[in-house]
mmCIF file of C-alpha atoms in Angstrom:
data_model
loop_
_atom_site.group_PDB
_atom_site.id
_atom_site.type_symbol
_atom_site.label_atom_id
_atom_site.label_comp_id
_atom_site.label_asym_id
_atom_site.label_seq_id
_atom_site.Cartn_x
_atom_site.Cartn_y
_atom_site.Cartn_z
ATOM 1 C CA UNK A 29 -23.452 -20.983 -26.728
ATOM 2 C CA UNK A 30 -26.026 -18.260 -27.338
ATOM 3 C CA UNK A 31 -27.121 -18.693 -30.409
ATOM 4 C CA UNK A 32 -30.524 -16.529 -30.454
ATOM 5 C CA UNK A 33 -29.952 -12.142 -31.690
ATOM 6 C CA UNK A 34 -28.575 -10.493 -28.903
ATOM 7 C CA UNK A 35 -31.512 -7.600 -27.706
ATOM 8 C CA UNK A 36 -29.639 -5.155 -26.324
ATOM 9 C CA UNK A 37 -30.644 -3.823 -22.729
ATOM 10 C CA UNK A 38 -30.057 -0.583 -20.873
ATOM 11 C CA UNK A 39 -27.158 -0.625 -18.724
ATOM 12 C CA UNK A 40 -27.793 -0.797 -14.961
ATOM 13 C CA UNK A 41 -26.859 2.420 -13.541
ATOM 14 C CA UNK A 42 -25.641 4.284 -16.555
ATOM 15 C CA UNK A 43 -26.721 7.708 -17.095
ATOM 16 C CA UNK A 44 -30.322 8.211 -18.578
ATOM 17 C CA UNK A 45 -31.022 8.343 -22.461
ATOM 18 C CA UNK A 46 -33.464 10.608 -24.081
ATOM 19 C CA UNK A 47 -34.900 8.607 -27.313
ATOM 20 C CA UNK A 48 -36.601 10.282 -29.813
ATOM 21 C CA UNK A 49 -39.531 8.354 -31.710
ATOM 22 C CA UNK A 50 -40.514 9.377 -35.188
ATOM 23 C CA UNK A 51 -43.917 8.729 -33.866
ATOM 24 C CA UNK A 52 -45.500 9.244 -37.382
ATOM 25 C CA UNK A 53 -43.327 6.509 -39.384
ATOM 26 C CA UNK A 54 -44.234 3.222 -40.749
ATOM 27 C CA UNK A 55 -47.294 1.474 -42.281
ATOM 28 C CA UNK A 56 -48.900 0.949 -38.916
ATOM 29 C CA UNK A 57 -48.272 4.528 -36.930
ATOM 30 C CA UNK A 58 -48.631 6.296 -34.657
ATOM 31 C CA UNK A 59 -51.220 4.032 -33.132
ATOM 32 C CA UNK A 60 -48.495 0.849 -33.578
ATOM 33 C CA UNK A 61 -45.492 3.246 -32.662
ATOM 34 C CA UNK A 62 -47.381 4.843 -29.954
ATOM 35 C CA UNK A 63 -48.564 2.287 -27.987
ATOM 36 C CA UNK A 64 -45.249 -0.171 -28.034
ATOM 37 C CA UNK A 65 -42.747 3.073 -27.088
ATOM 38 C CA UNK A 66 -45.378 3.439 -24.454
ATOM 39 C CA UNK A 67 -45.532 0.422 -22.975
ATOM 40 C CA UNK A 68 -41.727 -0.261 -23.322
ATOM 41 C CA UNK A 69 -41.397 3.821 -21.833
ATOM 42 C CA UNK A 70 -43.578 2.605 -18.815
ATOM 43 C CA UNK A 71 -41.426 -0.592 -18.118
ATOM 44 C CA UNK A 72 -38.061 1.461 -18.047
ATOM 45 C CA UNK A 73 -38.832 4.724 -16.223
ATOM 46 C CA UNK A 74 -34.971 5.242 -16.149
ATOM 47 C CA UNK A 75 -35.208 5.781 -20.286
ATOM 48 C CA UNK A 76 -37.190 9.756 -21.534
ATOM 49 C CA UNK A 77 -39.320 9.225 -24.062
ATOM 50 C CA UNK A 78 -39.994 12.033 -26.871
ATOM 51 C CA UNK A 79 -42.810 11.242 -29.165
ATOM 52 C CA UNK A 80 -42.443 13.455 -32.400
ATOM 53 C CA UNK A 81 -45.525 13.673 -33.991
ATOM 54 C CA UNK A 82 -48.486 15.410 -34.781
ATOM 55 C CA UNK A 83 -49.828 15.739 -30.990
ATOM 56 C CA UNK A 84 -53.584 15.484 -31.829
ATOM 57 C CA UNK A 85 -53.105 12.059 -33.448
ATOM 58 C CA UNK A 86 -50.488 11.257 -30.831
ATOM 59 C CA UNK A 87 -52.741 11.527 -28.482
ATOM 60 C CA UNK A 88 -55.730 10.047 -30.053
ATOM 61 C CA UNK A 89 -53.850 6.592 -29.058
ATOM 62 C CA UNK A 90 -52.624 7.636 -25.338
ATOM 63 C CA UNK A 91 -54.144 6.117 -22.568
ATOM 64 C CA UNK A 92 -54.352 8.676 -20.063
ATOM 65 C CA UNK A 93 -51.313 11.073 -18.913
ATOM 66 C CA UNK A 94 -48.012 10.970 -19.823
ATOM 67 C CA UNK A 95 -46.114 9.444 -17.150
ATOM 68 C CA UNK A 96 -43.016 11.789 -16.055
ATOM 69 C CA UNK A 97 -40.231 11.263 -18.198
ATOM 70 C CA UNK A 98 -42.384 10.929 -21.582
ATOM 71 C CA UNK A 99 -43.111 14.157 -23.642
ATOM 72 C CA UNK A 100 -44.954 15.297 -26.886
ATOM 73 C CA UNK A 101 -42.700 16.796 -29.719
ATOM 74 C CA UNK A 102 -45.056 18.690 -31.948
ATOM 75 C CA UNK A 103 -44.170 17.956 -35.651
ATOM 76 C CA UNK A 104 -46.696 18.859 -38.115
ATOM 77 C CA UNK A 105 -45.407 16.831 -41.358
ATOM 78 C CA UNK A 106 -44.521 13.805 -41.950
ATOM 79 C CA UNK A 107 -42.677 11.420 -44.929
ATOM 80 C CA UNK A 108 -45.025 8.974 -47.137
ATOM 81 C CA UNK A 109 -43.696 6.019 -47.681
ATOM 82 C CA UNK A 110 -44.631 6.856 -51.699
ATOM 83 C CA UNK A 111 -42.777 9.863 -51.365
ATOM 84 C CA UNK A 112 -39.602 10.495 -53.114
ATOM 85 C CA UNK A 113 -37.467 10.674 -49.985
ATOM 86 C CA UNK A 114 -35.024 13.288 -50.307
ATOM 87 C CA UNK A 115 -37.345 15.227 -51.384
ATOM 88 C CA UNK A 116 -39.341 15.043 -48.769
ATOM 89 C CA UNK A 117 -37.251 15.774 -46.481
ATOM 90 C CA UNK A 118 -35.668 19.033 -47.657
ATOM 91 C CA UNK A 119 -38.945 20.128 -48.397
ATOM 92 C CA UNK A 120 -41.224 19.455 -45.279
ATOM 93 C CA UNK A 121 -38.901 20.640 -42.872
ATOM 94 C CA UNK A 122 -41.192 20.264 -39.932
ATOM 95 C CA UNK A 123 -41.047 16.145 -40.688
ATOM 96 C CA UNK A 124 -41.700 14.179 -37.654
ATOM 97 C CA UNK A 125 -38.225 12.347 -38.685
ATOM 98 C CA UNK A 126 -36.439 15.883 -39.726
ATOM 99 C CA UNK A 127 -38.062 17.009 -36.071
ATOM 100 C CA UNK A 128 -36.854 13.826 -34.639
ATOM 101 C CA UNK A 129 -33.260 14.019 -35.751
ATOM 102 C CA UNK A 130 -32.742 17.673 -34.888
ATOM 103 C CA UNK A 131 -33.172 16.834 -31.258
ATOM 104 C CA UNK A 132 -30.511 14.149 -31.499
ATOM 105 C CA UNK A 133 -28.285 17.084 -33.037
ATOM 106 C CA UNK A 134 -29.205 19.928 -30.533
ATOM 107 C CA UNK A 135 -28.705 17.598 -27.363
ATOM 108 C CA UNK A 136 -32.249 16.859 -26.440
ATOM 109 C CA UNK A 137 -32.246 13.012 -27.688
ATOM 110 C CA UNK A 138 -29.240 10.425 -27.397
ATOM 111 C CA UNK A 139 -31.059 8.498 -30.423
ATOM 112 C CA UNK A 140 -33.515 8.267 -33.006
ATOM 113 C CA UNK A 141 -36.036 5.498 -33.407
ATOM 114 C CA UNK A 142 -38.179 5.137 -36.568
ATOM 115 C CA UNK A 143 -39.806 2.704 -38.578
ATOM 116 C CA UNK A 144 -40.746 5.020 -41.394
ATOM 117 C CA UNK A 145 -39.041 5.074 -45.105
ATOM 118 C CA UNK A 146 -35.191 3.801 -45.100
ATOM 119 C CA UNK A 147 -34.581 6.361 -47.719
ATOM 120 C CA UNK A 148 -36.446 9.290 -45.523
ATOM 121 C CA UNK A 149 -34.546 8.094 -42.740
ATOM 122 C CA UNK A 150 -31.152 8.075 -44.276
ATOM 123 C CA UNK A 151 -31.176 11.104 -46.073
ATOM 124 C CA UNK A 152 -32.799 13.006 -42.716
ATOM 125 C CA UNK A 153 -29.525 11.791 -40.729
ATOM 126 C CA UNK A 154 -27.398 13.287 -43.021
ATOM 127 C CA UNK A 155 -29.046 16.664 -43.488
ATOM 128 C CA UNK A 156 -29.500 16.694 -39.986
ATOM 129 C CA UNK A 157 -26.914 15.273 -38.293
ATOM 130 C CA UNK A 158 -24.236 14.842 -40.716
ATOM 131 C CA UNK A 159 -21.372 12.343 -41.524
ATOM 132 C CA UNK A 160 -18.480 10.982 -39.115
ATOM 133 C CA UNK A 161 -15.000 12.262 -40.369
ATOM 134 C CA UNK A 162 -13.291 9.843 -42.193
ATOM 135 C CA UNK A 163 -17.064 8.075 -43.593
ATOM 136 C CA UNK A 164 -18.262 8.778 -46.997
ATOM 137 C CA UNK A 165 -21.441 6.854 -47.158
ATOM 138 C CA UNK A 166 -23.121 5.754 -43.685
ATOM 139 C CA UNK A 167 -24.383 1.480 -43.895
ATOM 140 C CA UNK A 168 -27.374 -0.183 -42.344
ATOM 141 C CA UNK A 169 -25.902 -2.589 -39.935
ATOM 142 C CA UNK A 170 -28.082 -5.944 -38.943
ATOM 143 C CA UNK A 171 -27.477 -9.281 -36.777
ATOM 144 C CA UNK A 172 -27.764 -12.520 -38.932
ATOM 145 C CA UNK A 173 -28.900 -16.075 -37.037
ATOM 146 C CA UNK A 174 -27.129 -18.520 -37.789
ATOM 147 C CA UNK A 175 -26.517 -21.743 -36.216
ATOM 148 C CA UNK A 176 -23.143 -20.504 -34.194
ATOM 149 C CA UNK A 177 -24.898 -17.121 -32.835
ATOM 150 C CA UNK A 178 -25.219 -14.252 -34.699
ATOM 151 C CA UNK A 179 -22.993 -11.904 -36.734
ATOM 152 C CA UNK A 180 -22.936 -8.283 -37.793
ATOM 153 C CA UNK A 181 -24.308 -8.265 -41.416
ATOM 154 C CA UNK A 182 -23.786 -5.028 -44.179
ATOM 155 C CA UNK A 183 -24.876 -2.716 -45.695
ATOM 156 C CA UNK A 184 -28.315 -3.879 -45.813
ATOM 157 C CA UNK A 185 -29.971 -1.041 -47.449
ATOM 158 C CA UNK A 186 -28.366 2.405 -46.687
ATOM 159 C CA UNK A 187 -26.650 3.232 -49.615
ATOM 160 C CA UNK A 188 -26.197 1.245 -53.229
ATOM 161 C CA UNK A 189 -23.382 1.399 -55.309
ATOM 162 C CA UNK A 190 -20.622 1.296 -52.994
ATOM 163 C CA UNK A 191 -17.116 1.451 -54.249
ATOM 164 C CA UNK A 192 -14.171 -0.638 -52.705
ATOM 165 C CA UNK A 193 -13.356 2.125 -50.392
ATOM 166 C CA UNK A 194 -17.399 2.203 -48.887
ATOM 167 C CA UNK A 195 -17.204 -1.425 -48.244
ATOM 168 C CA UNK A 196 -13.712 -0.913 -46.260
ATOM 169 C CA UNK A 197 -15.278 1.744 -44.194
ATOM 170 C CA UNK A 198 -18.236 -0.765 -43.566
ATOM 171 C CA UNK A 199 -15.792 -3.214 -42.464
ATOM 172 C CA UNK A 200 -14.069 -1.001 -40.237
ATOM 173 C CA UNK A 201 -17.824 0.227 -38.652
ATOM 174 C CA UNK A 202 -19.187 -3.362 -38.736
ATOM 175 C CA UNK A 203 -15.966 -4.485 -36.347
ATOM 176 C CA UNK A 204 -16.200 -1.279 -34.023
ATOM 177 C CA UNK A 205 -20.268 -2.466 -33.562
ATOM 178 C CA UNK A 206 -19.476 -6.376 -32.912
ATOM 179 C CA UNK A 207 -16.841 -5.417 -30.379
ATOM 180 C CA UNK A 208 -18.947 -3.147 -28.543
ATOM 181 C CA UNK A 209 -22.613 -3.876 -28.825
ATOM 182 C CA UNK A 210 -21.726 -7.424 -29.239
ATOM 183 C CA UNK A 211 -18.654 -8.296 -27.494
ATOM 184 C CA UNK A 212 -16.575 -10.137 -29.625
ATOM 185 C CA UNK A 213 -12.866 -9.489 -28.981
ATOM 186 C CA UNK A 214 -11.181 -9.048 -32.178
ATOM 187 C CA UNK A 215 -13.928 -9.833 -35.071
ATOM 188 C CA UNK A 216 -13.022 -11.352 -38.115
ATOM 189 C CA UNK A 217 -14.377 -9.592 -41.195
ATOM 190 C CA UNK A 218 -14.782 -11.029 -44.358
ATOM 191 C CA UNK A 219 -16.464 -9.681 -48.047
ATOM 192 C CA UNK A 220 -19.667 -11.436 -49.284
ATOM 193 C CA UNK A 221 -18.879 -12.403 -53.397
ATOM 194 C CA UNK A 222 -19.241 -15.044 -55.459
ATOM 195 C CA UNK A 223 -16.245 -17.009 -54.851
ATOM 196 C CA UNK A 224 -14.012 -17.646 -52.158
ATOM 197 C CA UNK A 225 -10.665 -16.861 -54.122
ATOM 198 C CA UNK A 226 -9.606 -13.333 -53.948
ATOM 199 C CA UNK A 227 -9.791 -12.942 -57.682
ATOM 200 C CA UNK A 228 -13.822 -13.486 -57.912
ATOM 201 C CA UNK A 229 -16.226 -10.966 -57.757
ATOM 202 C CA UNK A 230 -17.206 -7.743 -58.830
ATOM 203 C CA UNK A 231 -14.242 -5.020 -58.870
ATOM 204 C CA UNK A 232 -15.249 -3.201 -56.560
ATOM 205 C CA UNK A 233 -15.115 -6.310 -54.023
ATOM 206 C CA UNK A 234 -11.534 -6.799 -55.243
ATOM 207 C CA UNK A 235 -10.703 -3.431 -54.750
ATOM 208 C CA UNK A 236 -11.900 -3.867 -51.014
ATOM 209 C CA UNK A 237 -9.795 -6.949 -50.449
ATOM 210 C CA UNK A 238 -6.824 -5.310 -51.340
ATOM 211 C CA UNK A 239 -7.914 -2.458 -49.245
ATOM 212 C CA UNK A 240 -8.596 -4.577 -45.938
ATOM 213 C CA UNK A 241 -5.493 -6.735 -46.267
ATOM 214 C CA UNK A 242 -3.279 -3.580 -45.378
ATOM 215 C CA UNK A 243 -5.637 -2.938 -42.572
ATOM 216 C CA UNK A 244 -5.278 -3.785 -39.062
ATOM 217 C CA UNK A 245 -8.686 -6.007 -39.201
ATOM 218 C CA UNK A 246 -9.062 -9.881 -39.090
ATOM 219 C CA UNK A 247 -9.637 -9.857 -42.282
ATOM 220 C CA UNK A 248 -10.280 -13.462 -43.354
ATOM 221 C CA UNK A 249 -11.135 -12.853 -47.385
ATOM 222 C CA UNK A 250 -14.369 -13.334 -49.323
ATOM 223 C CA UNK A 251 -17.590 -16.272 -48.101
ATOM 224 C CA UNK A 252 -20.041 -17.028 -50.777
ATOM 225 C CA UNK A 253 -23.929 -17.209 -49.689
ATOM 226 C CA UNK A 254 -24.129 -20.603 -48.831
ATOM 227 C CA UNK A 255 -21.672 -19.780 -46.232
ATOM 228 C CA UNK A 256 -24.319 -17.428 -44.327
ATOM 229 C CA UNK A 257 -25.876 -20.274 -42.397
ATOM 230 C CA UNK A 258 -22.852 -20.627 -40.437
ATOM 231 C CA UNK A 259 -21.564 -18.065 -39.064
ATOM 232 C CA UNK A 260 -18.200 -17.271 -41.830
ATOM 233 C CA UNK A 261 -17.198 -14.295 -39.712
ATOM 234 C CA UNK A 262 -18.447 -11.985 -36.940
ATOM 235 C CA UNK A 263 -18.709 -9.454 -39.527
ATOM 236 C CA UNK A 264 -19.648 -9.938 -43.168
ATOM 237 C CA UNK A 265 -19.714 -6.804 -45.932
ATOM 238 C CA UNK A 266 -21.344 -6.415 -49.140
ATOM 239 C CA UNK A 267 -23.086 -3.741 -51.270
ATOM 240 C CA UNK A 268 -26.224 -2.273 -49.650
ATOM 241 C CA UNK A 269 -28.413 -4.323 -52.865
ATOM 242 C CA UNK A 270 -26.839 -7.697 -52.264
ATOM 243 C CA UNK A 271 -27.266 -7.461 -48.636
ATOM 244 C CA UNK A 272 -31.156 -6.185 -49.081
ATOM 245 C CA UNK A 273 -32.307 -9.036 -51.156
ATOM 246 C CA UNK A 274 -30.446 -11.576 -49.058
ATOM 247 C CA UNK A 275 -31.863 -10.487 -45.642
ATOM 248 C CA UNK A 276 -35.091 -10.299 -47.464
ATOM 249 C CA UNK A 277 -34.635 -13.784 -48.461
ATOM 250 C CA UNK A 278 -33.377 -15.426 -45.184
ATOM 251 C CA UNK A 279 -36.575 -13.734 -43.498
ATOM 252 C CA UNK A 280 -38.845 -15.023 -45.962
ATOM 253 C CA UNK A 281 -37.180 -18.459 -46.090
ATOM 254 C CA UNK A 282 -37.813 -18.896 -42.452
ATOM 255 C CA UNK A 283 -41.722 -18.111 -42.277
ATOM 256 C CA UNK A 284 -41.513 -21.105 -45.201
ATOM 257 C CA UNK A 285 -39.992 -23.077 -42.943
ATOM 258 C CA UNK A 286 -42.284 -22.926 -40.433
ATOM 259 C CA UNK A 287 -45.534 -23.241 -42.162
ATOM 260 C CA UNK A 288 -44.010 -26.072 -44.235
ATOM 261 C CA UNK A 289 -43.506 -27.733 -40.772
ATOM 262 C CA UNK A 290 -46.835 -27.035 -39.555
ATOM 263 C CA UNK A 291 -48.699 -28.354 -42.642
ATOM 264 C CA UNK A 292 -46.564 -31.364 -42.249
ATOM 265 C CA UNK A 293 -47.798 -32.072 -38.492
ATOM 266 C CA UNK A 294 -51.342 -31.648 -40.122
ATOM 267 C CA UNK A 295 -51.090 -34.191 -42.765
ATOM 268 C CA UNK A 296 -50.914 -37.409 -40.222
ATOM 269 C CA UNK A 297 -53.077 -38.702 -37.632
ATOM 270 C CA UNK A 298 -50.254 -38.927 -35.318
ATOM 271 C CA UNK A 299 -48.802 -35.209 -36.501
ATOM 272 C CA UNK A 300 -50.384 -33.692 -33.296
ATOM 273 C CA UNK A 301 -48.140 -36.365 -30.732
ATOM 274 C CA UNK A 302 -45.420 -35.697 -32.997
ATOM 275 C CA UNK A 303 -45.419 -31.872 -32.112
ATOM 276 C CA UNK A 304 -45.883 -32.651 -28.417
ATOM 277 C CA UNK A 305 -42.527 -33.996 -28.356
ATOM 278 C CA UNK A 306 -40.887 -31.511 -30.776
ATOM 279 C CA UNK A 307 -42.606 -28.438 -29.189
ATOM 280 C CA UNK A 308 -39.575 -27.330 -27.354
ATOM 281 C CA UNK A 309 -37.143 -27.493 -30.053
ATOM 282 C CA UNK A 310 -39.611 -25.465 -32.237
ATOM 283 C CA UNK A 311 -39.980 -22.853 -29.705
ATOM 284 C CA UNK A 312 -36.211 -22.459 -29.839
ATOM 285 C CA UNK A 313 -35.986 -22.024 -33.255
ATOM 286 C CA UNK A 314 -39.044 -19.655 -33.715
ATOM 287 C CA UNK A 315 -36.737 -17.325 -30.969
ATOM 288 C CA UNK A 316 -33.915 -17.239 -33.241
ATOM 289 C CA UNK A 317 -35.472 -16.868 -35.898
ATOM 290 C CA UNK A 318 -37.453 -13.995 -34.721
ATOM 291 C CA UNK A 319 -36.470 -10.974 -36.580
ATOM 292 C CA UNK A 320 -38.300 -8.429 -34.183
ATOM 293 C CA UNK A 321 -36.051 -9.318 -31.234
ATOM 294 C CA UNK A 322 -33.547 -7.301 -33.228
ATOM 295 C CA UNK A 323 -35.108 -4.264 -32.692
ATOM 296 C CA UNK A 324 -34.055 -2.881 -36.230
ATOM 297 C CA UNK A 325 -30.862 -1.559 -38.068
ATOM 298 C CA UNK A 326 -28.598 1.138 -36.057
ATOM 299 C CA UNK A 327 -27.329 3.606 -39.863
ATOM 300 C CA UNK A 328 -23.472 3.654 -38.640
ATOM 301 C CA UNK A 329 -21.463 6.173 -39.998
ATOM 302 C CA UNK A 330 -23.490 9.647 -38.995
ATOM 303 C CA UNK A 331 -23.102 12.025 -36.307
ATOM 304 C CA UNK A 332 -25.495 10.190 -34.142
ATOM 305 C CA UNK A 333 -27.396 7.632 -32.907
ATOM 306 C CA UNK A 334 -29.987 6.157 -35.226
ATOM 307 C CA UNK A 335 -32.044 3.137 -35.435
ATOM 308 C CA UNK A 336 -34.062 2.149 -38.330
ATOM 309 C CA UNK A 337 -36.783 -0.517 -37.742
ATOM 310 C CA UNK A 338 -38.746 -2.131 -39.879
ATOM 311 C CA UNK A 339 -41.672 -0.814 -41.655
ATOM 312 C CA UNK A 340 -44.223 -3.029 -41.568
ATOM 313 C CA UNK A 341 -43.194 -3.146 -37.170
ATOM 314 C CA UNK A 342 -46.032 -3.075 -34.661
ATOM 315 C CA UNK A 343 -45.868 -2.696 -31.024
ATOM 316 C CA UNK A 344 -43.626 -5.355 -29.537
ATOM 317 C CA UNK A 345 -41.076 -4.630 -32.094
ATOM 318 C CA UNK A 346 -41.154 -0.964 -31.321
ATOM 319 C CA UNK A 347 -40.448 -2.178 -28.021
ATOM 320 C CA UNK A 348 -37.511 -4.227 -28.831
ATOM 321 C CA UNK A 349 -36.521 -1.137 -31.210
ATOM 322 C CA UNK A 350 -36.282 1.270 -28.052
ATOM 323 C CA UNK A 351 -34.124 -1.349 -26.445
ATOM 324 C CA UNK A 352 -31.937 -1.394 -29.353
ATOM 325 C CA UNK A 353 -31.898 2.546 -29.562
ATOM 326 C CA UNK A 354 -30.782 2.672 -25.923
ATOM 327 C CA UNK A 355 -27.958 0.062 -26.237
ATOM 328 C CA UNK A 356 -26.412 1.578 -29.163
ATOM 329 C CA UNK A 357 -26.490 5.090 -27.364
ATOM 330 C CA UNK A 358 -24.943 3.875 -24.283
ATOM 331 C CA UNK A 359 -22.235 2.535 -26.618
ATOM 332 C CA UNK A 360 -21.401 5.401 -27.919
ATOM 333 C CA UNK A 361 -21.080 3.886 -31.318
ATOM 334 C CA UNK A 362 -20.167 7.437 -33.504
ATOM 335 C CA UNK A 363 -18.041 8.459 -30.924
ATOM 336 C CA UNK A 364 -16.018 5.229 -31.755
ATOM 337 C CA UNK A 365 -16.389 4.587 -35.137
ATOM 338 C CA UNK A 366 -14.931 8.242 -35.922
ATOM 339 C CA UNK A 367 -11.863 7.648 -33.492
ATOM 340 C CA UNK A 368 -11.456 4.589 -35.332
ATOM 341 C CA UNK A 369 -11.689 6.591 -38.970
ATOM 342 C CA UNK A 370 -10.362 9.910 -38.339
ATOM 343 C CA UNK A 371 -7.187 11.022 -39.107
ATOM 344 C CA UNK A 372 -4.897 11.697 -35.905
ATOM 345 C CA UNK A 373 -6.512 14.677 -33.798
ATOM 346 C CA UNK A 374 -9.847 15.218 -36.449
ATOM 347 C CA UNK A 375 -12.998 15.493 -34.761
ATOM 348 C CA UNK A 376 -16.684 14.337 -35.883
ATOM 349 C CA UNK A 377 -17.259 15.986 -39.034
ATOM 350 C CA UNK A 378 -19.740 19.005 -38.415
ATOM 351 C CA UNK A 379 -23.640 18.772 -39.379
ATOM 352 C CA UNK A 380 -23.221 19.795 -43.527
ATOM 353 C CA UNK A 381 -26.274 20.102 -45.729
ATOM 354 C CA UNK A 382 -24.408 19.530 -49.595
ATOM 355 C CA UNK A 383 -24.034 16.187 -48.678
ATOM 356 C CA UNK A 384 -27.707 15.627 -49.497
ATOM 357 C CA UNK A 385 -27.147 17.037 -53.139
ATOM 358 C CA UNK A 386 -24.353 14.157 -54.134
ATOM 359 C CA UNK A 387 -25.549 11.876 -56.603
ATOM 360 C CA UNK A 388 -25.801 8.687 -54.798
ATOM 361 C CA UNK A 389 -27.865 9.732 -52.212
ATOM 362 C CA UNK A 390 -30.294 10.579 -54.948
ATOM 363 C CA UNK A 391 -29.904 6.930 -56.592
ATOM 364 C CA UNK A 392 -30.345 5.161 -52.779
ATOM 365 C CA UNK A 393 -32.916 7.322 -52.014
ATOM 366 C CA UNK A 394 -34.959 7.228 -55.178
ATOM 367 C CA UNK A 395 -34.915 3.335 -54.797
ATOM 368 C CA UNK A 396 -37.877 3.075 -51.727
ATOM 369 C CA UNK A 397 -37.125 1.612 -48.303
ATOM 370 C CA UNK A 398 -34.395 -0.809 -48.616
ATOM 371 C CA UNK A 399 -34.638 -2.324 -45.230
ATOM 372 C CA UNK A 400 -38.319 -2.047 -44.793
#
């Protein structure tokens, strides 16, 4: 059994996709976003590359010319992560991630790849490319290890404040994304609370149990935190600030694993044989547990392709970002998520700016990066 995150790979012999790269996002660009889309670009000729950036300091951290299918997008703003997001982004228009997005909406880019503010991000994607039909709030979607391979895990920091209906819809997008990016035939889905019995939890998680059990889903009920370790479902759901402070906590609990191990093999004069014979096993575990083979968070639920990595990312997991990127555009995740929403015969909901004005995208936006 593969129990390690699946990184997604380009499909042999599909047809090429055009990423865009908010070349200007994070705490470490656009020398750390340069250089890893580069040197993932120059591994996968078959993939375009669009940098969006301010081209001076784009280039600044080029080394030599652009190969043939990478290209500068001129964008002469960009989104602080201090900056109140939506803000930001209705105001500097010319935002590497508002530039970004646009050419994901106008056909020039399949997806968008940035590691700059969650809040920036999300409300760009929705001023910009708009919601699916059928989706009131879009969810961060990410792949928790656990020690039966990995399941789809959220909303992990897209939206807070979700009502019974939102976490239905993320159930609904969570199952469409573990059947096609991950492969499991018929997921099981199942609500994150604070009891196992339908009756526990907050109302809104009660609500959303009702909801799901007239569903066509494998809806298996609610799994409790402890449960998390081991794999309760291919797809678990919860409110975008319990699932933020709990895959803050796993990754955090897992770098405390491993230095606790490594000051133990310190402490004894035979520590250093010891990890001879465990080295193996350790290098297994340190794979799974390695949260930059995911790439980042594909925002489900918007006209559009979009993967949001994590801030603090440097080059190899930009390059494991692109990957992602590419995967989740050759699965034509919007495409199927709105089939799977939509009412009989609707189409994808057209590119709308109000939706930036409604209240909770202030509140989730206001609140910083969630999944940085």
């Amino acid at each position: 059994m593969d129990l390690t995150p699946h990184s997604p790979r380009p499909e042999a012999g599909a047809a090429r996709v055009r990423v865009a790269v908010d070349a200007m996002g994070g705490d470490h660009g656009p020398e750390e976003i340069v250089r890893g889309a580069m040197s993932w670009a120059i591994g996968h000729p078959e993939v375009d590359l669009l940098l969006v950036g301010d081209e001076a300091r784009v280039r600044a951290h080029l080394d030599g010319p652009l190969p043939s299918h990478v290209r500068l997008v001129q964008a002469s703003e960009s989104v602080a992560m201090e900056e109140h997001p939506a803000a930001a982004v209705r105001r500097k228009r010319d935002a590497s991630i508002n530039v970004a997005m646009r050419l994901v909406r106008s056909g020039e880019a399949d997806a968008v790849v940035t590691a700059g503010h969650t809040g920036a991000g999300v409300a760009s994607a929705i001023l910009n490319l708009g919601r699916l039909r059928g989706v009131d709030r879009p969810a961060l979607a990410v792949q928790m290890v656990t020690d039966r391979g990995p399941f789809v895990f959220l909303d992990i920091g897209a939206t807070t404040d979700s009502s019974g209906l939102n976490l239905a819809q993320y159930a609904r997008m969570g199952a469409i994304y573990s059947a096609e990016v991950l492969g499991v035939r018929d997921p099981s889905v199942a609500l994150l609370s604070i009891g196992e019995e339908g009756g526990k939890g907050e109302a809104r998680v009660q609500e959303a149990t009702v909801l799901l059990a007239g569903t066509d889903l494998r809806f298996i009920g609610n799994v409790e935190g402890k449960d998390l370790p081991h794999h309760p479902a291919d797809v678990v759901v919860c409110d975008a600030s319990v699932g933020n402070v709990t895959i803050k906590f796993f990754e955090g609990v897992s770098g405390f694993i491993f230095d606790m191990l490594r000051a133990e093999f310190r402490r004894w004069p035979l520590g250093p044989i010891g990890y001879l014979f465990m080295r193996p096993g350790l290098r297994r575990m340190r794979v799974r547990f390695d949260y930059e083979r995911l790439g980042g968070a594909p925002l489900l639920g918007v006209n559009g392709t979009v993967l949001i990595t994590h801030g603090r990312a440097k080059r190899r997991m930009i390059g494991f970002a692109m990957a992602a990127g590419v995967a989740a555009a050759q699965a034509r995740i919007p495409e199927r998520i709105a089939a799977a929403l939509a009412p009989a015969g609707a189409s994808i909901a057209e590119t709308t700016g109000p939706a930036l004005e409604e209240p909770w995208v202030e509140a989730t936006t206001r609140s910083g990066s969630a999944a940085s």
